[in-house]
mmCIF file of C-alpha atoms in Angstrom:
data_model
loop_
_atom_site.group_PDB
_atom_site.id
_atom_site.type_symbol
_atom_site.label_atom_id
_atom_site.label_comp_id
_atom_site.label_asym_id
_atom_site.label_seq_id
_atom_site.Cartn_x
_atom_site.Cartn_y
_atom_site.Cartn_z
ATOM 1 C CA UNK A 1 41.933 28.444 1.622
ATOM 2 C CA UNK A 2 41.142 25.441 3.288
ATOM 3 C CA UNK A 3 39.328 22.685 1.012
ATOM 4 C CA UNK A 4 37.978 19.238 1.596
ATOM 5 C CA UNK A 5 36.705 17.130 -1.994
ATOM 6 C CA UNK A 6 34.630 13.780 -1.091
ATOM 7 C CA UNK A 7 32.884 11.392 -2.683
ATOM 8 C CA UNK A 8 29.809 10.241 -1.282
ATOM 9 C CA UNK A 9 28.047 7.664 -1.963
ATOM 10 C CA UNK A 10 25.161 5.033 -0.763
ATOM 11 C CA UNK A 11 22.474 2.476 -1.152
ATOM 12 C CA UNK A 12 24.105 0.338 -3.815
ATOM 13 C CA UNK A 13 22.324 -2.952 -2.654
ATOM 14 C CA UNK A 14 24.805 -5.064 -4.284
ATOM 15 C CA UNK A 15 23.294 -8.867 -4.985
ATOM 16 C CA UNK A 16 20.209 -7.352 -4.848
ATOM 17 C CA UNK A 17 17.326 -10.214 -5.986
ATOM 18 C CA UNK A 18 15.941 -7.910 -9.243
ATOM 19 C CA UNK A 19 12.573 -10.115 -8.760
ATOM 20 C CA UNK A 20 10.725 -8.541 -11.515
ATOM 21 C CA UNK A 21 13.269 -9.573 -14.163
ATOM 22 C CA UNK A 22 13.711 -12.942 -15.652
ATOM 23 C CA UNK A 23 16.526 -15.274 -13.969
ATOM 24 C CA UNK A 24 18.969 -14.579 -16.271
ATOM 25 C CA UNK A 25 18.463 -10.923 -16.846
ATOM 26 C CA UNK A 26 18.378 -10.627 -12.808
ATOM 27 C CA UNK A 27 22.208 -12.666 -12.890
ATOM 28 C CA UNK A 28 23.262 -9.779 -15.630
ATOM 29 C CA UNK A 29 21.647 -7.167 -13.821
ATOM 30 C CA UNK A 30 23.603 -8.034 -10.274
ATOM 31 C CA UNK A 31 27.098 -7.981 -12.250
ATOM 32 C CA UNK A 32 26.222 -5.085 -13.712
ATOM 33 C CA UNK A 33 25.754 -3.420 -10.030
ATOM 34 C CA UNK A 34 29.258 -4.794 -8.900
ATOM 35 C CA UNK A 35 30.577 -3.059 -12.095
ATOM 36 C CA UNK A 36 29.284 0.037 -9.920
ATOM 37 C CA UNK A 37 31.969 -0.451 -7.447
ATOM 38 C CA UNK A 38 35.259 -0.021 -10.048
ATOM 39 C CA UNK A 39 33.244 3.049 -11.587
ATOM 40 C CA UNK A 40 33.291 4.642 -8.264
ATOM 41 C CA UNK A 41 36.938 4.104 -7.980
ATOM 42 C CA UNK A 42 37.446 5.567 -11.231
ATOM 43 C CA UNK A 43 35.265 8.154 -10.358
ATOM 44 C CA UNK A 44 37.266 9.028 -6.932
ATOM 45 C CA UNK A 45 40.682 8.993 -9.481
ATOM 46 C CA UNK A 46 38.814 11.463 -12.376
ATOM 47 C CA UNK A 47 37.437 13.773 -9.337
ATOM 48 C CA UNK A 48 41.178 13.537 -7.622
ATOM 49 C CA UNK A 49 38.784 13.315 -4.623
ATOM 50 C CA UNK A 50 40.488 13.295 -1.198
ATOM 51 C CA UNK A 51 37.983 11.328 0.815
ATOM 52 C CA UNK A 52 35.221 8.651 -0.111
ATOM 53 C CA UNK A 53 32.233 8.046 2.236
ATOM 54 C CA UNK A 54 29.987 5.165 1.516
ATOM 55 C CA UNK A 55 26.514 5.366 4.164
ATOM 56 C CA UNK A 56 25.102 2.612 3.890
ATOM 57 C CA UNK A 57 23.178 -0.619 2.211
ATOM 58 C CA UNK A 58 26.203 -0.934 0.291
ATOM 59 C CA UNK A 59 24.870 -4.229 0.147
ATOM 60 C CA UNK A 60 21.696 -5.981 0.071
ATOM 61 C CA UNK A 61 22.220 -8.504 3.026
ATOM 62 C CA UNK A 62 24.887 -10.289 4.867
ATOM 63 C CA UNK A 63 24.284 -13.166 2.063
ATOM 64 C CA UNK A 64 26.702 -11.882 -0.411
ATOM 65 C CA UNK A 65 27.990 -13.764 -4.010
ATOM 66 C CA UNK A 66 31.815 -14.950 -3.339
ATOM 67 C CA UNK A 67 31.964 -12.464 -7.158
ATOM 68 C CA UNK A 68 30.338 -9.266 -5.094
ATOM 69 C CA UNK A 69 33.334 -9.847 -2.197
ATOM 70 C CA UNK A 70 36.304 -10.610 -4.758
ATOM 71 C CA UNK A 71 34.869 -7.141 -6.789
ATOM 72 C CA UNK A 72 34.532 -5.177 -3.682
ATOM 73 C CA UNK A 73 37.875 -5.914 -2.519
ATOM 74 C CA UNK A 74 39.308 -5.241 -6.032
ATOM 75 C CA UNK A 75 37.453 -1.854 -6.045
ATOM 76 C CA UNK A 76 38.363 -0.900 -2.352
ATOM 77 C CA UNK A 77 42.095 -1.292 -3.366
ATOM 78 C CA UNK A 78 41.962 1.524 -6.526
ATOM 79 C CA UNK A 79 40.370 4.067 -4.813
ATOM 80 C CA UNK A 80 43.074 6.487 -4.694
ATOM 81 C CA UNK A 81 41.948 8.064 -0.888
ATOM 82 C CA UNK A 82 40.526 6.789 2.453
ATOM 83 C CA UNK A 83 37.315 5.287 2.265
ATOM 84 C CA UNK A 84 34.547 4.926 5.517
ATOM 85 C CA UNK A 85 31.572 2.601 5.256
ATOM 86 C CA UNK A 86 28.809 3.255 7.738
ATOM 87 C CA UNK A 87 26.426 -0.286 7.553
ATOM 88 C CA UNK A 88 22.473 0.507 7.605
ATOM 89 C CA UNK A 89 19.810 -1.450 7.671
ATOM 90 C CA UNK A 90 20.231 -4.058 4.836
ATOM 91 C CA UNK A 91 24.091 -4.649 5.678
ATOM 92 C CA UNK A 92 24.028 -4.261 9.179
ATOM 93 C CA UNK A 93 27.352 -4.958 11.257
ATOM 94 C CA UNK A 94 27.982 -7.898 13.259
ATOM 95 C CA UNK A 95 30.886 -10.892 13.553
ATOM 96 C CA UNK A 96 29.159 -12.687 10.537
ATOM 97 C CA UNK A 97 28.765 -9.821 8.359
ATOM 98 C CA UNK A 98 31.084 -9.468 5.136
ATOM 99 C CA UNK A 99 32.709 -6.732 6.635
ATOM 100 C CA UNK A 100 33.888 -8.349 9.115
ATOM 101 C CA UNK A 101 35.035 -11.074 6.788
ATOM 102 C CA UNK A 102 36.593 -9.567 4.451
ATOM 103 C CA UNK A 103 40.428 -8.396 4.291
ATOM 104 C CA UNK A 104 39.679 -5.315 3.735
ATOM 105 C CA UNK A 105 42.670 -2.374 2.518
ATOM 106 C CA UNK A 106 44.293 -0.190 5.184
ATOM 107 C CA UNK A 107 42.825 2.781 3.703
ATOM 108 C CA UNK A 108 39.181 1.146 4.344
ATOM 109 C CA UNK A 109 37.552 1.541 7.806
ATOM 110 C CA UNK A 110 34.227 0.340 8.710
ATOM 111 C CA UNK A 111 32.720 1.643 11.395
ATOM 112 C CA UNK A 112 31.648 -1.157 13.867
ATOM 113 C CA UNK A 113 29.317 0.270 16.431
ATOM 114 C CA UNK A 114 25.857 1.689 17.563
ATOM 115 C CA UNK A 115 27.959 4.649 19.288
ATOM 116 C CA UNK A 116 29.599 7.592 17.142
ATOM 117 C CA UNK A 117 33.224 6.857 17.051
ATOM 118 C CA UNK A 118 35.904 9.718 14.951
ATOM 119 C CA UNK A 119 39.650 8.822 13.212
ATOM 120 C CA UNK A 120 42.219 11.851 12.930
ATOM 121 C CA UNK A 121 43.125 12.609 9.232
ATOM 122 C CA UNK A 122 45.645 14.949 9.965
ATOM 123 C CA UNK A 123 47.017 14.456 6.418
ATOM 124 C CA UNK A 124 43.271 15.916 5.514
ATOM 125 C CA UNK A 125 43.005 18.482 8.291
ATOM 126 C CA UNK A 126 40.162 16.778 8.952
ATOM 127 C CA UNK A 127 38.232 14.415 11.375
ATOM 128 C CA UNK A 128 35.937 11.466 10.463
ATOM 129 C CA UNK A 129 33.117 10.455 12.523
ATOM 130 C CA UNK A 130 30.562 7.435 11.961
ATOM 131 C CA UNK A 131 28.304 4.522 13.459
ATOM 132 C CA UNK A 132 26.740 1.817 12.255
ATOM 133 C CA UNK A 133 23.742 -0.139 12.493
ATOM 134 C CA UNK A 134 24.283 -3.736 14.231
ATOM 135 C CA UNK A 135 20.968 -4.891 13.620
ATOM 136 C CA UNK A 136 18.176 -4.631 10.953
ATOM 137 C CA UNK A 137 16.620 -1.567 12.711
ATOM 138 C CA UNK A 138 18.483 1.216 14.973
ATOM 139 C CA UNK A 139 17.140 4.036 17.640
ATOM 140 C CA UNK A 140 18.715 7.446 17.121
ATOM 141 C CA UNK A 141 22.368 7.444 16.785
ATOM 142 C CA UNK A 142 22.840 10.968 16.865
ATOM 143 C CA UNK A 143 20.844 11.046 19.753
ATOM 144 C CA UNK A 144 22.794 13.321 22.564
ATOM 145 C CA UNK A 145 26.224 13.376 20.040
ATOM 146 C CA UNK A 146 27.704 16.477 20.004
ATOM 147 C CA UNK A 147 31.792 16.734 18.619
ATOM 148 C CA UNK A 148 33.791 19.072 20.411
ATOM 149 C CA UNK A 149 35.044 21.953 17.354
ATOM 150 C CA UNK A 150 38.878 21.682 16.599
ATOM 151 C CA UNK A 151 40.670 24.808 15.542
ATOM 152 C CA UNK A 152 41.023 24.200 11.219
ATOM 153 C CA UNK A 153 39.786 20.769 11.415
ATOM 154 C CA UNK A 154 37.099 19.735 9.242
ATOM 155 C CA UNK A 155 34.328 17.768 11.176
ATOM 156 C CA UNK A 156 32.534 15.005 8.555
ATOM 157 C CA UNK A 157 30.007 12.465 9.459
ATOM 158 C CA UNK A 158 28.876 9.190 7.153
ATOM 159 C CA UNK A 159 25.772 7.530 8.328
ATOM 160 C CA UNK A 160 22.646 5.409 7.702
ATOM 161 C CA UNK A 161 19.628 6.889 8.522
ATOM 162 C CA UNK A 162 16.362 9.302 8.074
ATOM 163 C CA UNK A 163 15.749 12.957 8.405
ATOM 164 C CA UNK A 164 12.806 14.480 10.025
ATOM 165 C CA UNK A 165 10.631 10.837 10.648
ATOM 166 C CA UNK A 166 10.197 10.745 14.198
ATOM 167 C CA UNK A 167 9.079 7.294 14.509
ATOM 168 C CA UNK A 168 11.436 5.793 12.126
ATOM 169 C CA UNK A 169 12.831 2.181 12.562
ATOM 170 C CA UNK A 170 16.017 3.273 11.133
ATOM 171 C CA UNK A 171 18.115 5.615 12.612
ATOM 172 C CA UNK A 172 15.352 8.909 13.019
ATOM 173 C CA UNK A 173 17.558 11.687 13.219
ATOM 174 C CA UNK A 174 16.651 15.296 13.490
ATOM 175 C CA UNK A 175 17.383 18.375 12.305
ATOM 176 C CA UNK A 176 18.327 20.079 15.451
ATOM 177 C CA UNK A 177 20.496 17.275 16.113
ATOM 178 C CA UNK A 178 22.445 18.082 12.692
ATOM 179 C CA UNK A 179 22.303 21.843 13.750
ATOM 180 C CA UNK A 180 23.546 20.730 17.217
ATOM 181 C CA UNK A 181 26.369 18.228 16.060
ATOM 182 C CA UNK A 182 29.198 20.280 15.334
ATOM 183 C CA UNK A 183 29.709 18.591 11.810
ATOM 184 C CA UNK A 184 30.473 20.492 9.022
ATOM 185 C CA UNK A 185 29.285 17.896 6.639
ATOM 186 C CA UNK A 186 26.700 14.929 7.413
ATOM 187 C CA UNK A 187 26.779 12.601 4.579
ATOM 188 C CA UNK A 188 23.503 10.202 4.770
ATOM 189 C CA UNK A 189 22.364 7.457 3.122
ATOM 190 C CA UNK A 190 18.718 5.570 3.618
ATOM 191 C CA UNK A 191 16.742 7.492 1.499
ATOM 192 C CA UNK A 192 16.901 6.161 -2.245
ATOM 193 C CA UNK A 193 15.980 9.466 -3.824
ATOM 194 C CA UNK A 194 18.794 12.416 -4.275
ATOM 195 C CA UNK A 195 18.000 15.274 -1.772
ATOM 196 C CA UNK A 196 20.580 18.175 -3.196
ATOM 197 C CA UNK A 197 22.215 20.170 -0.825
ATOM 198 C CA UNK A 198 20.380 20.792 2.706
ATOM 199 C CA UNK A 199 21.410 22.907 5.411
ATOM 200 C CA UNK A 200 20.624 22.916 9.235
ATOM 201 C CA UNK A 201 22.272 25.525 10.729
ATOM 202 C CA UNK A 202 26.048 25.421 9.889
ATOM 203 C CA UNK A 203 25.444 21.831 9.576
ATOM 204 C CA UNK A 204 25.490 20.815 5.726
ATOM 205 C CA UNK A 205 24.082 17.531 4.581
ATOM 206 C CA UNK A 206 22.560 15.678 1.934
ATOM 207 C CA UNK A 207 21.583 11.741 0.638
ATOM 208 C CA UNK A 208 22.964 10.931 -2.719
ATOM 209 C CA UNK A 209 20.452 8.521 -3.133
ATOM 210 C CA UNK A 210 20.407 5.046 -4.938
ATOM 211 C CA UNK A 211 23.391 4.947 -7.747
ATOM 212 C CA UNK A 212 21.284 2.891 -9.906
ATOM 213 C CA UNK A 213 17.719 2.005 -9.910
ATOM 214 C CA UNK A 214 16.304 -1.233 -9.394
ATOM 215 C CA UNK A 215 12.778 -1.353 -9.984
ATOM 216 C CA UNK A 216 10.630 0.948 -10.810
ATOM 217 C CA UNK A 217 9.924 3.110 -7.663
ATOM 218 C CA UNK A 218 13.460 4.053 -8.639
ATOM 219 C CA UNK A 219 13.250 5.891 -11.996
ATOM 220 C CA UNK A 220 15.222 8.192 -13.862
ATOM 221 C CA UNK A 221 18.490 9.693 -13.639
ATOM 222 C CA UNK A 222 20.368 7.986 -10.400
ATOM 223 C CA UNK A 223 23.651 9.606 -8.881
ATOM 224 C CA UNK A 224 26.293 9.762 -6.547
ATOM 225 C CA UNK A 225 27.657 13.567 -5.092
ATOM 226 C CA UNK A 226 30.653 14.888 -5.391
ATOM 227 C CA UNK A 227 31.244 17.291 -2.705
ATOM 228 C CA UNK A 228 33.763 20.138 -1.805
ATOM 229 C CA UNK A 229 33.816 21.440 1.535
ATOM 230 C CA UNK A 230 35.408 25.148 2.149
ATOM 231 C CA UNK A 231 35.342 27.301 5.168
ATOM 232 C CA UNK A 232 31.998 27.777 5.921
ATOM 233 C CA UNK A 233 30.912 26.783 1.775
ATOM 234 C CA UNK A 234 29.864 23.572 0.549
ATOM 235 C CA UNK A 235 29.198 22.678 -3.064
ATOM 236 C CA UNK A 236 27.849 19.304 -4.234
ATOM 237 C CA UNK A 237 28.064 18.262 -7.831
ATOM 238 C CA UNK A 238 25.849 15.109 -8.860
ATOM 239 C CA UNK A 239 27.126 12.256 -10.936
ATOM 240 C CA UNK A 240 25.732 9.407 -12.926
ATOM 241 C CA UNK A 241 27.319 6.708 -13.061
ATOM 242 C CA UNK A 242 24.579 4.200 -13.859
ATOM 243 C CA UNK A 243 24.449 1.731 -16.661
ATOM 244 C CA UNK A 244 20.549 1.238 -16.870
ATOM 245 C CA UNK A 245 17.527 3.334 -15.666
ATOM 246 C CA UNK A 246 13.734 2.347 -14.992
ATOM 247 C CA UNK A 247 11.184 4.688 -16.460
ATOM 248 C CA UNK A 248 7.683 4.196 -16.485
ATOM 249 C CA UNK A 249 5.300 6.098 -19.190
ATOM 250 C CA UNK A 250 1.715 6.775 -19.747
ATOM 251 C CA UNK A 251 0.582 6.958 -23.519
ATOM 252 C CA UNK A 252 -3.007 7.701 -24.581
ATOM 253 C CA UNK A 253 -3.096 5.504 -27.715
ATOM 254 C CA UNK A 254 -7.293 6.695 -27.907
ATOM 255 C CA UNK A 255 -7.692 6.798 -32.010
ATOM 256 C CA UNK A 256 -4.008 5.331 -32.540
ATOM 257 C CA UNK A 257 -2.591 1.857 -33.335
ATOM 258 C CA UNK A 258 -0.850 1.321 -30.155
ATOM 259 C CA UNK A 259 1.982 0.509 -32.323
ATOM 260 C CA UNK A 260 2.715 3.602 -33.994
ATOM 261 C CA UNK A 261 1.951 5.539 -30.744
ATOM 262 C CA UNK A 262 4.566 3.610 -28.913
ATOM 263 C CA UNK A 263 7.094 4.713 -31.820
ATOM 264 C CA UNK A 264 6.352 8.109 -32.176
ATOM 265 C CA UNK A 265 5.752 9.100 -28.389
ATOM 266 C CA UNK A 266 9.077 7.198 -26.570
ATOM 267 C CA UNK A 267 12.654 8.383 -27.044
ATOM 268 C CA UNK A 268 15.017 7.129 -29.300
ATOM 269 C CA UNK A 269 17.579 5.714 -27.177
ATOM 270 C CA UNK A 270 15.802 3.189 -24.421
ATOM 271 C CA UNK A 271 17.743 0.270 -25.500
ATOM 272 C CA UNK A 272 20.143 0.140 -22.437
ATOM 273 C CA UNK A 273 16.654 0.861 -19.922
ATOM 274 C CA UNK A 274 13.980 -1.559 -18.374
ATOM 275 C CA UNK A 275 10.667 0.136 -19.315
ATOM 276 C CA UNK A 276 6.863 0.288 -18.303
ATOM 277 C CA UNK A 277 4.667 1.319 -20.938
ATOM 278 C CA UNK A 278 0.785 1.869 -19.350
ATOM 279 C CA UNK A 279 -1.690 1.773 -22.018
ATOM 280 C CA UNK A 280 -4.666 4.774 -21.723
ATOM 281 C CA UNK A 281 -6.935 6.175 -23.412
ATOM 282 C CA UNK A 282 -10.311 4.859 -25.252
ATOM 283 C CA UNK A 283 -9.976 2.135 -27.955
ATOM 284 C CA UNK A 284 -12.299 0.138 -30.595
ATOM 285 C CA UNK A 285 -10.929 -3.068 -29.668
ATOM 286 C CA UNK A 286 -8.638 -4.089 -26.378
ATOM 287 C CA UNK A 287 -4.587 -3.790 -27.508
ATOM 288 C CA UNK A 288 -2.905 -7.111 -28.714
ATOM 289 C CA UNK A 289 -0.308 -6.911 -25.396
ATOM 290 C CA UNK A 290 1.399 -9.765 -26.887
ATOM 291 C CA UNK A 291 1.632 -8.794 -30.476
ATOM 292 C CA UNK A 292 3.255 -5.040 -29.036
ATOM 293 C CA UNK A 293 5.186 -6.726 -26.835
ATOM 294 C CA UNK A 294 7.098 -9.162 -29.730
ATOM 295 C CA UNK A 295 7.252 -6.075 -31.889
ATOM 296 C CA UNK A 296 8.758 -3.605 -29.244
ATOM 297 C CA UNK A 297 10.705 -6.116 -26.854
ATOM 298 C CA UNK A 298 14.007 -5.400 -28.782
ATOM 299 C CA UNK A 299 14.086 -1.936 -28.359
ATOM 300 C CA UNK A 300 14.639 -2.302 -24.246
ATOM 301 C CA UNK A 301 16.832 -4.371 -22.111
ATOM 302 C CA UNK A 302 12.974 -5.278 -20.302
ATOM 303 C CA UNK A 303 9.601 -4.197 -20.976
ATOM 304 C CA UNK A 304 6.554 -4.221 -19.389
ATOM 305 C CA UNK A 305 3.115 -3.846 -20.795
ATOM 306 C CA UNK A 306 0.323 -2.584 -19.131
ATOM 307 C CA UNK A 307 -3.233 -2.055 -20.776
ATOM 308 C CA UNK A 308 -5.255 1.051 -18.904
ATOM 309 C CA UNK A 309 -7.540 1.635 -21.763
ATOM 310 C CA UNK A 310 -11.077 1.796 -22.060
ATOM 311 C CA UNK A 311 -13.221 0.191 -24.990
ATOM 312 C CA UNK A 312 -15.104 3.474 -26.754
ATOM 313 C CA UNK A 313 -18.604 3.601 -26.075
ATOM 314 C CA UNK A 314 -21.599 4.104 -28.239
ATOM 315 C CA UNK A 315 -23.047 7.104 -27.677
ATOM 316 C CA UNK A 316 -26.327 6.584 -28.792
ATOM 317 C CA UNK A 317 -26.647 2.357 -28.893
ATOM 318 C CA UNK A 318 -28.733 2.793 -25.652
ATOM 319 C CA UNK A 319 -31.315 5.568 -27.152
ATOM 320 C CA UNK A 320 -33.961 2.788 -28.088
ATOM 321 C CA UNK A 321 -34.201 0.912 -24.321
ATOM 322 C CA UNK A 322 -36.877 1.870 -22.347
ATOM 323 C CA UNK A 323 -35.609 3.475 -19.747
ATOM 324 C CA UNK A 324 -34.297 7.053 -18.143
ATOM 325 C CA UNK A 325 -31.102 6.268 -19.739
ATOM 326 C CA UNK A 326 -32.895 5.312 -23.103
ATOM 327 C CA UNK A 327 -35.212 8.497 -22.454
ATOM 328 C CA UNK A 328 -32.167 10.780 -21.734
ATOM 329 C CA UNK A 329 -30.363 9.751 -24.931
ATOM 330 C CA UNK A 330 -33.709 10.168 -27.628
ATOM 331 C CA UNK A 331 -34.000 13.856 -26.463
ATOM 332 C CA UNK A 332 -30.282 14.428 -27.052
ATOM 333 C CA UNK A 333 -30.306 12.581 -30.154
ATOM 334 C CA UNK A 334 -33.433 14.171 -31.812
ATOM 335 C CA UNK A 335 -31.294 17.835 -31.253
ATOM 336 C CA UNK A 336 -28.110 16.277 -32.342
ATOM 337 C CA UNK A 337 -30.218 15.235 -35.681
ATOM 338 C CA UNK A 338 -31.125 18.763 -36.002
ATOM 339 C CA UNK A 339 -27.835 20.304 -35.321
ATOM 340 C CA UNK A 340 -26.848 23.027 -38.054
ATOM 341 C CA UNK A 341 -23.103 21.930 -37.633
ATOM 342 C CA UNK A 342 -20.240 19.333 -36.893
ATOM 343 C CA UNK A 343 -19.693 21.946 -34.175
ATOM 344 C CA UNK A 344 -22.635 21.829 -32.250
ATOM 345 C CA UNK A 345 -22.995 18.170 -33.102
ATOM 346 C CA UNK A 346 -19.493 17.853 -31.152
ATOM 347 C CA UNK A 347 -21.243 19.388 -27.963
ATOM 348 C CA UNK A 348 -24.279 17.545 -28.125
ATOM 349 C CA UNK A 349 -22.089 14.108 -27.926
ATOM 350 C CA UNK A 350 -20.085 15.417 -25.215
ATOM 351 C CA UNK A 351 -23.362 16.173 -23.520
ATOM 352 C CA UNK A 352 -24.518 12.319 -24.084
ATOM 353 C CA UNK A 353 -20.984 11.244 -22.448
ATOM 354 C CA UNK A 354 -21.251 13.384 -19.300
ATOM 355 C CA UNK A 355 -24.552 12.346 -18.586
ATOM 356 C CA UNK A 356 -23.969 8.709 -19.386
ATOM 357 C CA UNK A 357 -21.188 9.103 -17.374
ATOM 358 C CA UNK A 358 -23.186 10.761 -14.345
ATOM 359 C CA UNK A 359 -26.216 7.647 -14.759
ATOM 360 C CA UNK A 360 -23.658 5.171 -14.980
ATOM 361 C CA UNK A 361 -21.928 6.670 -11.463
ATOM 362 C CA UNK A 362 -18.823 6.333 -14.176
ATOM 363 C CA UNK A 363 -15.412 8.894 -14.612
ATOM 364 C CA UNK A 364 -15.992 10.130 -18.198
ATOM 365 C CA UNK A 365 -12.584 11.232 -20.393
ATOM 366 C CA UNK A 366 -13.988 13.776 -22.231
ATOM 367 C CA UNK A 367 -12.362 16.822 -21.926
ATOM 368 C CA UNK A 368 -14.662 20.267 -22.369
ATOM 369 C CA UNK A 369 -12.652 23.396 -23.616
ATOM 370 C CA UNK A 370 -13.944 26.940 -21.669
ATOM 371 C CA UNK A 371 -15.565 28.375 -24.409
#
């Protein structure tokens, strides 16, 4: 049976600017991305993979570090298989662009052009086609493409672009065009989060998403695919290859010291990962974000603190002002004085909060159990 293995990847926005980190944790941070590109090739080797496929926003912007072209070169050159690049958006191609500056291998081609060109694999039984933006923003590429089917050929396509958004600045691309384009495999890039498999028609196609997050509308687990292409099959397989992740969590530290509930509630091993801890909850006093932050700092690569909570109210301090509120709380207090048991006492507060909560035109945290 015929078979087709690739590796796909995109997005790695190398020499990206890490702006939320500190100066010299952004410098580690950017070396640590170009470390990215030799774990790919090692990747390609391990998988034995017969075909890489890079779509896009491999880099940031045309302004790359001398380091990020010397790496990518050095990369390029141990990947054990052809490689495609389709620029998007962020590393768009023109004369000026590293791509075009760059002595790139053989085995490397980067597609050059708005218009959907192909190169003959024969080696591969296969055909690769691709396009590429040449500015920041791109009309439909796919827009009337339609390859002519080849008798045991396989039909690929890397590109830069977006699914199902109409009105998209960046390469809009539908599904009927995917149905309609005679590929066998569409491998996108654009879109930062992994989609899985997709299908449109006997069009298969997917976005790998980012490699490695970079701030944190990019959390958790980032991959690249590996993909094997049959006769009419596909399979994708995603792999991490990242060295740090972004996570953000929500802890309700209400009756805790912050502290503690930091320790107990966060996995052990968060010392590779940048990390936003939000604060909720209701509290005595506000939390000591400073004092957390010096006793916590060395347990993540960054951390960022974030207080959410709420000082705790007293239910009954306003129960001797003259007013509805003061009214409102001397009825409920003269039955919660009277109550037969901790039980019914429990209600009677709750009771106070909501309508507190309803006077003060407030969002109350309480939380009533169906009886």
């Amino acid at each position: 049976m015929r078979k087709l293995k690739i590796l796909h990847a995109a997005d790695l926005h190398l020499d990206s600017p890490f702006e939320g980190l500190s100066a010299g944790k952004a410098a580690i941070r950017r070396a640590e991305q170009r470390e990215l590109l030799g774990r790919l090739a090692e990747l390609a080797a391990e998988e034995q993979v017969e075909l890489v496929l890079l779509a896009g926003d491999l880099l940031d912007s045309a302004n790359t570090y001398y380091e990020t072209g010397e790496e990518l070169l050095r990369a390029l050159r141990e990947v054990p298989a052809p490689v495609f690049i389709s620029p998007g958006n962020h590393d768009w191609y023109s004369p000026r662009s590293p791509y075009a500056r760059l002595q790139l291998p053989e085995h490397v081609h980067v597609f050059t052009d708005s218009a959907v060109r192909s190169v003959v694999l024969p080696e591969l039984g296969a055909r690769v086609y691709g396009a590429a933006f040449t500015e920041p923003t791109s009309a439909g590429l796919l827009e009337g493409f339609r390859a002519p089917r080849e008798q045991d050929v396989f039909h690929v396509l890397c590109l830069h672009g977006e699914v199902g958004v109409k009105d998209s600045r960046y390469d809009p691309i539908s599904e009927q065009q995917l149905e309609e384009s005679g590929m066998d495999y569409v491998a996108l890039g654009h879109i930062h989060k992994a989609s899985g498999l997709l299908r449109a028609g006997s069009t298969w196609y997917s976005w790998p998403g980012c490699p490695e997050g970079r701030g944190f509308d990019e959390t958790g687990e980032k991959t690249v695919s590996i993909v094997t292409l049959t006769e009419g099959e596909c399979e994708l397989k995603s792999v991490c290859i990242a060295k740090r992740r972004y996570e953000t969590v929500k802890l309700d530290v209400s009756g805790a010291d912050p502290l503690l509930a930091v320790h107990t509630q966060l996995p052990d091993d968060t010392v590779s990962d940048v990390y936003r801890i939000v604060l909720s909850g209701e509290t005595d006093e506000s939390p000591d974000l400073k004092k957390l932050y010096e006793n916590l700092s060395d347990m993540f690569f960054e951390l960022q603190l974030r207080d959410e909570t709420r000082l705790r109210r007293g239910v009954w301090d306003s129960a001797g002002e003259d007013t509805l509120r003061g009214l409102f709380l001397r009825r409920l207090l003269q039955r919660y004085e009277k109550a037969r048991d901790d039980e019914e006492r429990k209600r009677i507060e709750q009771a106070a909060r909501w309508g507190l909560a309803a006077l003060n035109n407030a969002e109350e945290v309480v939380q009533h159990e169906d009886p």
